[in-house]
Amino acid sequence: MEIKTIQIKLQDRSWEQISLVNDNGMVVTFMEFGGIITEIIVPDRDGKKENVVLAYKDPEQYLTNPGYLGALIGRVAGRVQGAAFEIEDKVYHLDANEGDNNLHGGETGFHHVLWNIDTFVRDSELGAKLTYRSKAGEEGFPGNLDVEVTYTVNNNNQFVIDYRYVSDQKTPVTLTNHTYFNLSGAAKHTIHNQELKIDSNCFLELDNQLIPTGRLIEVEDTSFDFRKLSRLDRGFHYDYFQNKVANGGYDHYFLFNDEKHGSAVMRDESSGRILIVETNQPGVVMYTSNNLPEGLELTEGKTDKYFGVCLETQGSPASLHHANLPSILCEAGEKMHKQTTFTFEIEKH
């Protein structure tokens, strides 16, 4: 096992890029800026090791990062309707950075934070602890929020993200990671033929602004039924109105059947790679890069529609306006812990 660190130098600033390498040669690389994941290198069925996440070719792109590639997202992942919410009869107004709404915590959300990093090596795992204090009023959110995110890689080819946080005032929090997966390796193919299974019987309806209406729709007899492994492109050209509002794909919150142990499986037949996602988050946003800005230079080619899929395990910000969803409110002094594990396996011939 090994931890490698290099300095990324830009015109007016620099930051560290850290690689976590296990005994099998699996590599997870991230930056202290935004906690951004730029590489997850795992083998295919023939032993060829390739990057299975999207990353910009030029690090300067991360200063704006319009697609939120690989980033830690917070305080609140997703869209907050009207960039406002109410707690105990007091209305809080947030940065409206996407039309009238707040997206992914605002313009200077956690994806633009320079995190403090402490690395560690243990018997069969290694990792890094990322810490940050989000001060009261930052982006309009109440309370001083202390956040600790730990990235761990072990010798079972698992990448674990632990989110721990505590606030001195009642405040909404739901953190996630916005990595785009493409299991073909080096983004050789789009995700059309890659398959996904989600342990979910229902998803949240979206309006034309991609804001959840609060209505839960059963997946049965729709293009959102991923209870068995199904190709991702089943909804790309489907006439279903929910695929249409997402620009011909998915950008939807699936509520797990077990809110304390959710799971999803992604499979790429061409490479034999399998990704298993397990979490204690209540749901997952599945986003198939339908609105990813096109033509941005990546380490492998240029961005295009359906180039990757995000599996954003999280609570839903819609719970701030709809009481039928699991709450994302964190009480003052309440110590919260959420975890998501990404396990990489190989399917033999």
Short mmCIF file of C-alpha atoms in Angstrom, two decimals:
data_model
loop_
_atom_site.label_atom_id
_atom_site.label_comp_id
_atom_site.label_asym_id
_atom_site.label_seq_id
_atom_site.Cartn_x
_atom_site.Cartn_y
_atom_site.Cartn_z
CA MET A 1 0.00 0.00 0.00
CA GLU A 2 1.19 3.48 -0.82
CA ILE A 3 0.15 7.12 -0.64
CA LYS A 4 1.49 9.38 -3.39
CA THR A 5 1.23 13.18 -3.33
CA ILE A 6 1.96 15.67 -6.09
CA GLN A 7 1.47 19.42 -6.35
CA ILE A 8 -0.96 20.74 -8.96
CA LYS A 9 0.23 24.21 -9.97
CA LEU A 10 -2.05 26.73 -11.65
CA GLN A 11 -1.44 30.35 -12.57
CA ASP A 12 -2.44 31.89 -9.25
CA ARG A 13 -2.78 28.95 -6.88
CA SER A 14 -1.80 25.35 -6.24
CA TRP A 15 -3.17 22.34 -4.39
CA GLU A 16 -2.23 18.79 -3.52
CA GLN A 17 -3.35 15.75 -5.46
CA ILE A 18 -3.24 12.53 -3.45
CA SER A 19 -3.32 8.93 -4.72
CA LEU A 20 -4.31 6.00 -2.50
CA VAL A 21 -2.86 2.74 -3.87
CA ASN A 22 -3.78 -0.64 -2.37
CA ASP A 23 -1.83 -3.91 -2.63
CA ASN A 24 -3.81 -4.94 -5.72
CA GLY A 25 -2.89 -1.81 -7.65
CA MET A 26 -6.31 -0.19 -7.27
CA VAL A 27 -5.86 3.59 -7.20
CA VAL A 28 -8.14 6.37 -5.96
CA THR A 29 -6.82 9.85 -6.70
CA PHE A 30 -8.36 13.06 -5.37
CA MET A 31 -7.51 16.71 -4.79
CA GLU A 32 -7.66 18.78 -1.64
CA PHE A 33 -9.61 21.33 -3.70
CA GLY A 34 -13.25 20.24 -3.59
CA GLY A 35 -12.27 16.75 -2.44
CA ILE A 36 -12.50 16.07 -6.17
CA ILE A 37 -11.95 12.48 -7.30
CA THR A 38 -9.99 12.37 -10.57
CA GLU A 39 -9.14 8.67 -10.82
CA ILE A 40 -10.43 5.32 -9.75
CA ILE A 41 -8.20 2.78 -11.48
CA VAL A 42 -9.34 -0.85 -11.39
CA PRO A 43 -8.68 -3.87 -13.64
CA ASP A 44 -10.96 -5.35 -16.28
CA ARG A 45 -11.44 -9.11 -16.71
CA ASP A 46 -8.13 -9.33 -18.59
CA GLY A 47 -6.24 -7.52 -15.86
CA LYS A 48 -5.96 -4.21 -17.74
CA LYS A 49 -6.07 -1.32 -15.24
CA GLU A 50 -7.97 1.77 -16.39
CA ASN A 51 -9.63 4.86 -14.96
CA VAL A 52 -13.40 4.33 -14.60
CA VAL A 53 -14.37 7.93 -13.70
CA LEU A 54 -14.45 11.13 -15.74
CA ALA A 55 -11.80 13.81 -15.16
CA TYR A 56 -10.78 17.04 -16.86
CA LYS A 57 -7.54 17.06 -18.83
CA ASP A 58 -6.71 20.60 -17.65
CA PRO A 59 -6.90 21.10 -13.85
CA GLU A 60 -7.90 24.74 -14.49
CA GLN A 61 -11.35 23.40 -15.43
CA TYR A 62 -11.95 22.44 -11.80
CA LEU A 63 -11.99 26.11 -10.80
CA THR A 64 -15.41 26.38 -12.46
CA ASN A 65 -16.27 22.67 -12.87
CA PRO A 66 -19.65 23.17 -14.54
CA GLY A 67 -20.37 19.44 -14.44
CA TYR A 68 -19.30 19.05 -10.77
CA LEU A 69 -16.98 16.23 -11.90
CA GLY A 70 -15.83 14.10 -8.97
CA ALA A 71 -16.64 16.75 -6.37
CA LEU A 72 -17.76 16.60 -2.75
CA ILE A 73 -21.16 18.27 -2.62
CA GLY A 74 -22.65 20.22 0.29
CA ARG A 75 -24.06 21.60 2.44
CA VAL A 76 -27.11 20.35 0.57
CA ALA A 77 -26.74 18.17 -2.50
CA GLY A 78 -29.37 18.68 -5.17
CA ARG A 79 -31.80 21.49 -5.85
CA VAL A 80 -33.48 23.53 -3.10
CA GLN A 81 -36.74 24.87 -4.49
CA GLY A 82 -36.89 28.66 -4.57
CA ALA A 83 -33.44 28.81 -2.91
CA ALA A 84 -35.22 29.04 0.42
CA PHE A 85 -36.51 26.89 3.28
CA GLU A 86 -38.12 27.35 6.66
CA ILE A 87 -37.05 26.09 10.08
CA GLU A 88 -39.25 26.81 13.10
CA ASP A 89 -41.09 29.68 11.38
CA LYS A 90 -37.89 31.37 10.19
CA VAL A 91 -37.17 31.56 6.46
CA TYR A 92 -33.59 31.16 5.23
CA HIS A 93 -32.61 32.43 1.79
CA LEU A 94 -29.81 30.75 -0.14
CA ASP A 95 -27.72 31.64 -3.16
CA ALA A 96 -29.91 31.15 -6.24
CA ASN A 97 -27.25 29.76 -8.58
CA GLU A 98 -29.53 27.88 -10.99
CA GLY A 99 -32.46 30.02 -12.03
CA ASP A 100 -34.59 30.63 -8.95
CA ASN A 101 -33.17 27.60 -7.16
CA ASN A 102 -30.10 26.62 -5.17
CA LEU A 103 -28.03 23.82 -6.69
CA HIS A 104 -25.43 21.75 -4.80
CA GLY A 105 -24.92 24.23 -1.96
CA GLY A 106 -24.40 27.34 -4.09
CA GLU A 107 -21.62 28.85 -6.15
CA THR A 108 -19.07 28.44 -3.36
CA GLY A 109 -20.32 25.14 -2.03
CA PHE A 110 -18.10 22.33 -0.77
CA HIS A 111 -16.97 21.58 -4.35
CA HIS A 112 -14.95 24.83 -4.22
CA VAL A 113 -13.56 24.40 -0.70
CA LEU A 114 -9.88 23.77 0.02
CA TRP A 115 -10.15 20.89 2.48
CA ASN A 116 -7.65 20.13 5.25
CA ILE A 117 -6.10 16.69 4.63
CA ASP A 118 -4.64 14.09 7.01
CA THR A 119 -3.58 10.77 5.47
CA PHE A 120 -3.25 7.41 7.24
CA VAL A 121 -2.11 3.83 6.60
CA ARG A 122 -3.39 0.84 8.59
CA ASP A 123 -3.02 -2.95 8.30
CA SER A 124 -5.17 -3.55 5.23
CA GLU A 125 -6.38 -0.07 4.33
CA LEU A 126 -5.22 3.46 3.75
CA GLY A 127 -6.94 6.76 3.31
CA ALA A 128 -7.35 10.43 4.06
CA LYS A 129 -9.47 12.49 6.41
CA LEU A 130 -10.81 15.73 4.89
CA THR A 131 -12.06 18.40 7.31
CA TYR A 132 -13.74 21.78 6.93
CA ARG A 133 -15.73 24.22 9.05
CA SER A 134 -18.64 25.81 7.22
CA LYS A 135 -19.36 29.00 9.14
CA ALA A 136 -22.87 30.17 10.03
CA GLY A 137 -24.36 32.16 7.17
CA GLU A 138 -22.16 30.59 4.50
CA GLU A 139 -24.30 30.50 1.35
CA GLY A 140 -27.23 31.44 3.64
CA PHE A 141 -27.26 28.28 5.77
CA PRO A 142 -27.69 28.55 9.55
CA GLY A 143 -25.22 27.21 12.10
CA ASN A 144 -21.50 26.51 12.21
CA LEU A 145 -21.10 23.09 10.62
CA ASP A 146 -18.01 20.96 11.27
CA VAL A 147 -17.54 18.39 8.51
CA GLU A 148 -15.24 15.37 8.38
CA VAL A 149 -15.15 13.25 5.23
CA THR A 150 -12.93 10.17 5.15
CA TYR A 151 -11.81 8.45 1.95
CA THR A 152 -10.63 4.88 2.59
CA VAL A 153 -9.28 2.26 0.17
CA ASN A 154 -8.84 -1.32 1.36
CA ASN A 155 -7.38 -4.51 -0.10
CA ASN A 156 -10.84 -5.83 -0.99
CA ASN A 157 -10.93 -3.22 -3.76
CA GLN A 158 -13.42 -1.13 -1.84
CA PHE A 159 -13.55 2.64 -1.76
CA VAL A 160 -15.43 3.88 1.32
CA ILE A 161 -16.65 7.44 1.89
CA ASP A 162 -17.59 8.32 5.48
CA TYR A 163 -19.41 11.59 6.11
CA ARG A 164 -19.48 12.89 9.69
CA TYR A 165 -20.84 16.29 10.68
CA VAL A 166 -22.20 18.28 13.61
CA SER A 167 -23.75 21.75 13.78
CA ASP A 168 -24.29 24.18 16.64
CA GLN A 169 -27.71 25.11 15.20
CA LYS A 170 -30.50 23.21 13.50
CA THR A 171 -29.68 23.14 9.80
CA PRO A 172 -30.23 21.05 6.66
CA VAL A 173 -27.34 18.84 5.57
CA THR A 174 -27.05 16.13 2.97
CA LEU A 175 -23.62 15.43 1.50
CA THR A 176 -22.72 13.34 -1.51
CA ASN A 177 -20.05 12.76 -4.13
CA HIS A 178 -20.58 13.71 -7.78
CA THR A 179 -18.25 11.24 -9.51
CA TYR A 180 -19.22 10.15 -13.02
CA PHE A 181 -18.67 6.42 -13.54
CA ASN A 182 -18.00 4.77 -16.87
CA LEU A 183 -16.97 1.17 -16.31
CA SER A 184 -15.78 0.63 -19.88
CA GLY A 185 -12.46 2.17 -18.78
CA ALA A 186 -10.86 5.33 -20.20
CA ALA A 187 -14.38 6.27 -21.36
CA LYS A 188 -14.01 4.06 -24.45
CA HIS A 189 -17.78 3.87 -24.83
CA THR A 190 -20.77 5.84 -23.63
CA ILE A 191 -22.90 4.29 -20.88
CA HIS A 192 -25.72 3.21 -23.21
CA ASN A 193 -24.98 -0.52 -22.87
CA GLN A 194 -23.90 -0.48 -19.24
CA GLU A 195 -26.41 -1.95 -16.84
CA LEU A 196 -27.77 -0.83 -13.49
CA LYS A 197 -29.79 -2.34 -10.68
CA ILE A 198 -31.28 -0.20 -7.90
CA ASP A 199 -33.09 -1.57 -4.85
CA SER A 200 -35.97 0.87 -5.22
CA ASN A 201 -39.69 0.60 -5.91
CA CYS A 202 -40.29 4.34 -6.39
CA PHE A 203 -38.70 7.60 -7.50
CA LEU A 204 -39.43 11.31 -7.09
CA GLU A 205 -41.31 13.07 -9.86
CA LEU A 206 -39.62 16.17 -11.31
CA ASP A 207 -41.17 19.31 -12.77
CA ASN A 208 -39.81 21.13 -15.82
CA GLN A 209 -37.17 22.87 -13.67
CA LEU A 210 -35.95 19.51 -12.35
CA ILE A 211 -37.47 20.33 -8.96
CA PRO A 212 -39.08 17.37 -7.16
CA THR A 213 -42.84 17.78 -6.81
CA GLY A 214 -42.95 15.57 -3.71
CA ARG A 215 -44.92 12.90 -5.56
CA LEU A 216 -43.44 9.40 -5.43
CA ILE A 217 -44.03 7.32 -8.56
CA GLU A 218 -43.94 3.53 -8.60
CA VAL A 219 -41.27 2.23 -10.97
CA GLU A 220 -43.32 -0.74 -12.18
CA ASP A 221 -44.21 -0.58 -15.88
CA THR A 222 -41.97 2.46 -16.42
CA SER A 223 -38.48 3.06 -17.83
CA PHE A 224 -37.44 3.67 -14.19
CA ASP A 225 -37.74 0.04 -13.18
CA PHE A 226 -34.18 -0.97 -12.33
CA ARG A 227 -35.08 -3.64 -9.79
CA LYS A 228 -33.29 -6.06 -12.12
CA LEU A 229 -30.14 -5.31 -14.08
CA SER A 230 -31.26 -3.17 -17.03
CA ARG A 231 -29.47 -1.19 -19.69
CA LEU A 232 -29.15 2.50 -18.89
CA ASP A 233 -30.23 3.56 -22.38
CA ARG A 234 -33.73 2.19 -21.80
CA GLY A 235 -34.80 5.73 -20.84
CA PHE A 236 -32.64 7.76 -23.23
CA HIS A 237 -35.14 7.73 -26.07
CA TYR A 238 -38.24 6.71 -24.16
CA ASP A 239 -41.41 8.76 -24.60
CA TYR A 240 -42.11 8.78 -20.85
CA PHE A 241 -42.62 12.36 -19.60
CA GLN A 242 -40.13 11.97 -16.73
CA ASN A 243 -37.33 11.04 -19.14
CA LYS A 244 -38.28 14.03 -21.29
CA VAL A 245 -38.02 16.60 -18.47
CA ALA A 246 -34.50 15.28 -17.77
CA ASN A 247 -33.45 15.95 -21.39
CA GLY A 248 -33.75 12.36 -22.47
CA GLY A 249 -32.41 10.38 -19.54
CA TYR A 250 -32.33 10.34 -15.75
CA ASP A 251 -31.67 12.96 -13.08
CA HIS A 252 -33.98 11.47 -10.48
CA TYR A 253 -34.02 10.53 -6.81
CA PHE A 254 -34.74 6.85 -6.15
CA LEU A 255 -35.89 6.08 -2.61
CA PHE A 256 -34.34 2.83 -1.40
CA ASN A 257 -36.69 0.11 -0.18
CA ASP A 258 -34.59 -0.09 2.99
CA GLU A 259 -33.78 3.50 4.00
CA LYS A 260 -30.97 2.30 6.30
CA HIS A 261 -29.30 -0.04 3.83
CA GLY A 262 -29.65 0.88 0.20
CA SER A 263 -27.83 -0.76 -2.66
CA ALA A 264 -27.18 -0.49 -6.37
CA VAL A 265 -25.15 -2.54 -8.85
CA MET A 266 -23.58 -1.33 -12.08
CA ARG A 267 -22.19 -3.70 -14.73
CA ASP A 268 -20.26 -3.34 -17.96
CA GLU A 269 -20.32 -6.54 -19.99
CA SER A 270 -17.54 -5.47 -22.37
CA SER A 271 -14.93 -5.02 -19.63
CA GLY A 272 -16.34 -7.40 -17.04
CA ARG A 273 -16.25 -4.66 -14.40
CA ILE A 274 -18.93 -4.60 -11.71
CA LEU A 275 -19.53 -1.80 -9.22
CA ILE A 276 -21.54 -2.49 -6.06
CA VAL A 277 -22.79 0.52 -4.09
CA GLU A 278 -23.99 0.13 -0.50
CA THR A 279 -25.08 2.94 1.81
CA ASN A 280 -27.05 3.99 4.87
CA GLN A 281 -28.37 6.99 2.96
CA PRO A 282 -32.14 6.85 2.25
CA GLY A 283 -31.83 7.18 -1.51
CA VAL A 284 -29.72 7.86 -4.58
CA VAL A 285 -29.84 10.36 -7.43
CA MET A 286 -29.09 8.59 -10.69
CA TYR A 287 -27.85 11.14 -13.24
CA THR A 288 -26.87 9.97 -16.71
CA SER A 289 -25.03 13.18 -17.74
CA ASN A 290 -27.90 14.30 -19.97
CA ASN A 291 -27.04 17.98 -19.37
CA LEU A 292 -23.27 17.64 -19.04
CA PRO A 293 -21.71 20.53 -21.02
CA GLU A 294 -20.41 19.12 -24.29
CA GLY A 295 -16.93 19.56 -25.72
CA LEU A 296 -14.93 19.93 -22.49
CA GLU A 297 -11.50 18.28 -22.68
CA LEU A 298 -11.26 15.18 -20.51
CA THR A 299 -8.27 12.97 -19.84
CA GLU A 300 -9.87 10.67 -22.43
CA GLY A 301 -11.66 12.57 -25.20
CA LYS A 302 -14.27 15.30 -24.85
CA THR A 303 -17.42 15.42 -22.76
CA ASP A 304 -20.59 14.30 -24.44
CA LYS A 305 -24.10 13.32 -23.47
CA TYR A 306 -24.28 9.92 -21.70
CA PHE A 307 -20.52 9.85 -21.08
CA GLY A 308 -20.92 8.78 -17.45
CA VAL A 309 -23.43 8.08 -14.70
CA CYS A 310 -23.49 9.61 -11.21
CA LEU A 311 -24.81 7.54 -8.32
CA GLU A 312 -25.27 10.27 -5.69
CA THR A 313 -26.27 8.58 -2.44
CA GLN A 314 -27.97 11.21 -0.28
CA GLY A 315 -31.11 12.50 1.38
CA SER A 316 -33.42 14.59 -0.78
CA PRO A 317 -33.54 18.40 -0.44
CA ALA A 318 -37.20 18.10 -1.42
CA SER A 319 -37.81 16.99 2.18
CA LEU A 320 -37.45 20.67 3.13
CA HIS A 321 -40.76 21.30 1.34
CA HIS A 322 -42.44 17.87 1.41
CA ALA A 323 -42.98 16.08 4.72
CA ASN A 324 -43.44 12.63 3.12
CA LEU A 325 -39.67 12.27 2.55
CA PRO A 326 -36.87 11.39 5.01
CA SER A 327 -35.68 14.58 6.71
CA ILE A 328 -32.25 16.10 6.07
CA LEU A 329 -32.43 18.40 9.11
CA CYS A 330 -29.59 18.06 11.59
CA GLU A 331 -30.39 19.09 15.17
CA ALA A 332 -27.97 21.30 17.10
CA GLY A 333 -25.23 19.12 18.62
CA GLU A 334 -26.44 15.98 16.81
CA LYS A 335 -23.50 13.93 15.54
CA MET A 336 -24.35 12.52 12.13
CA HIS A 337 -22.64 9.69 10.27
CA LYS A 338 -23.41 8.57 6.73
CA GLN A 339 -21.40 6.06 4.72
CA THR A 340 -21.22 4.81 1.15
CA THR A 341 -19.07 1.88 0.00
CA PHE A 342 -18.07 1.33 -3.64
CA THR A 343 -16.90 -2.25 -4.24
CA PHE A 344 -15.23 -3.13 -7.54
CA GLU A 345 -15.41 -6.71 -8.79
CA ILE A 346 -14.68 -8.57 -12.02
CA GLU A 347 -17.06 -10.83 -13.90
CA LYS A 348 -15.16 -13.63 -15.59
CA HIS A 349 -15.98 -14.98 -19.04
#
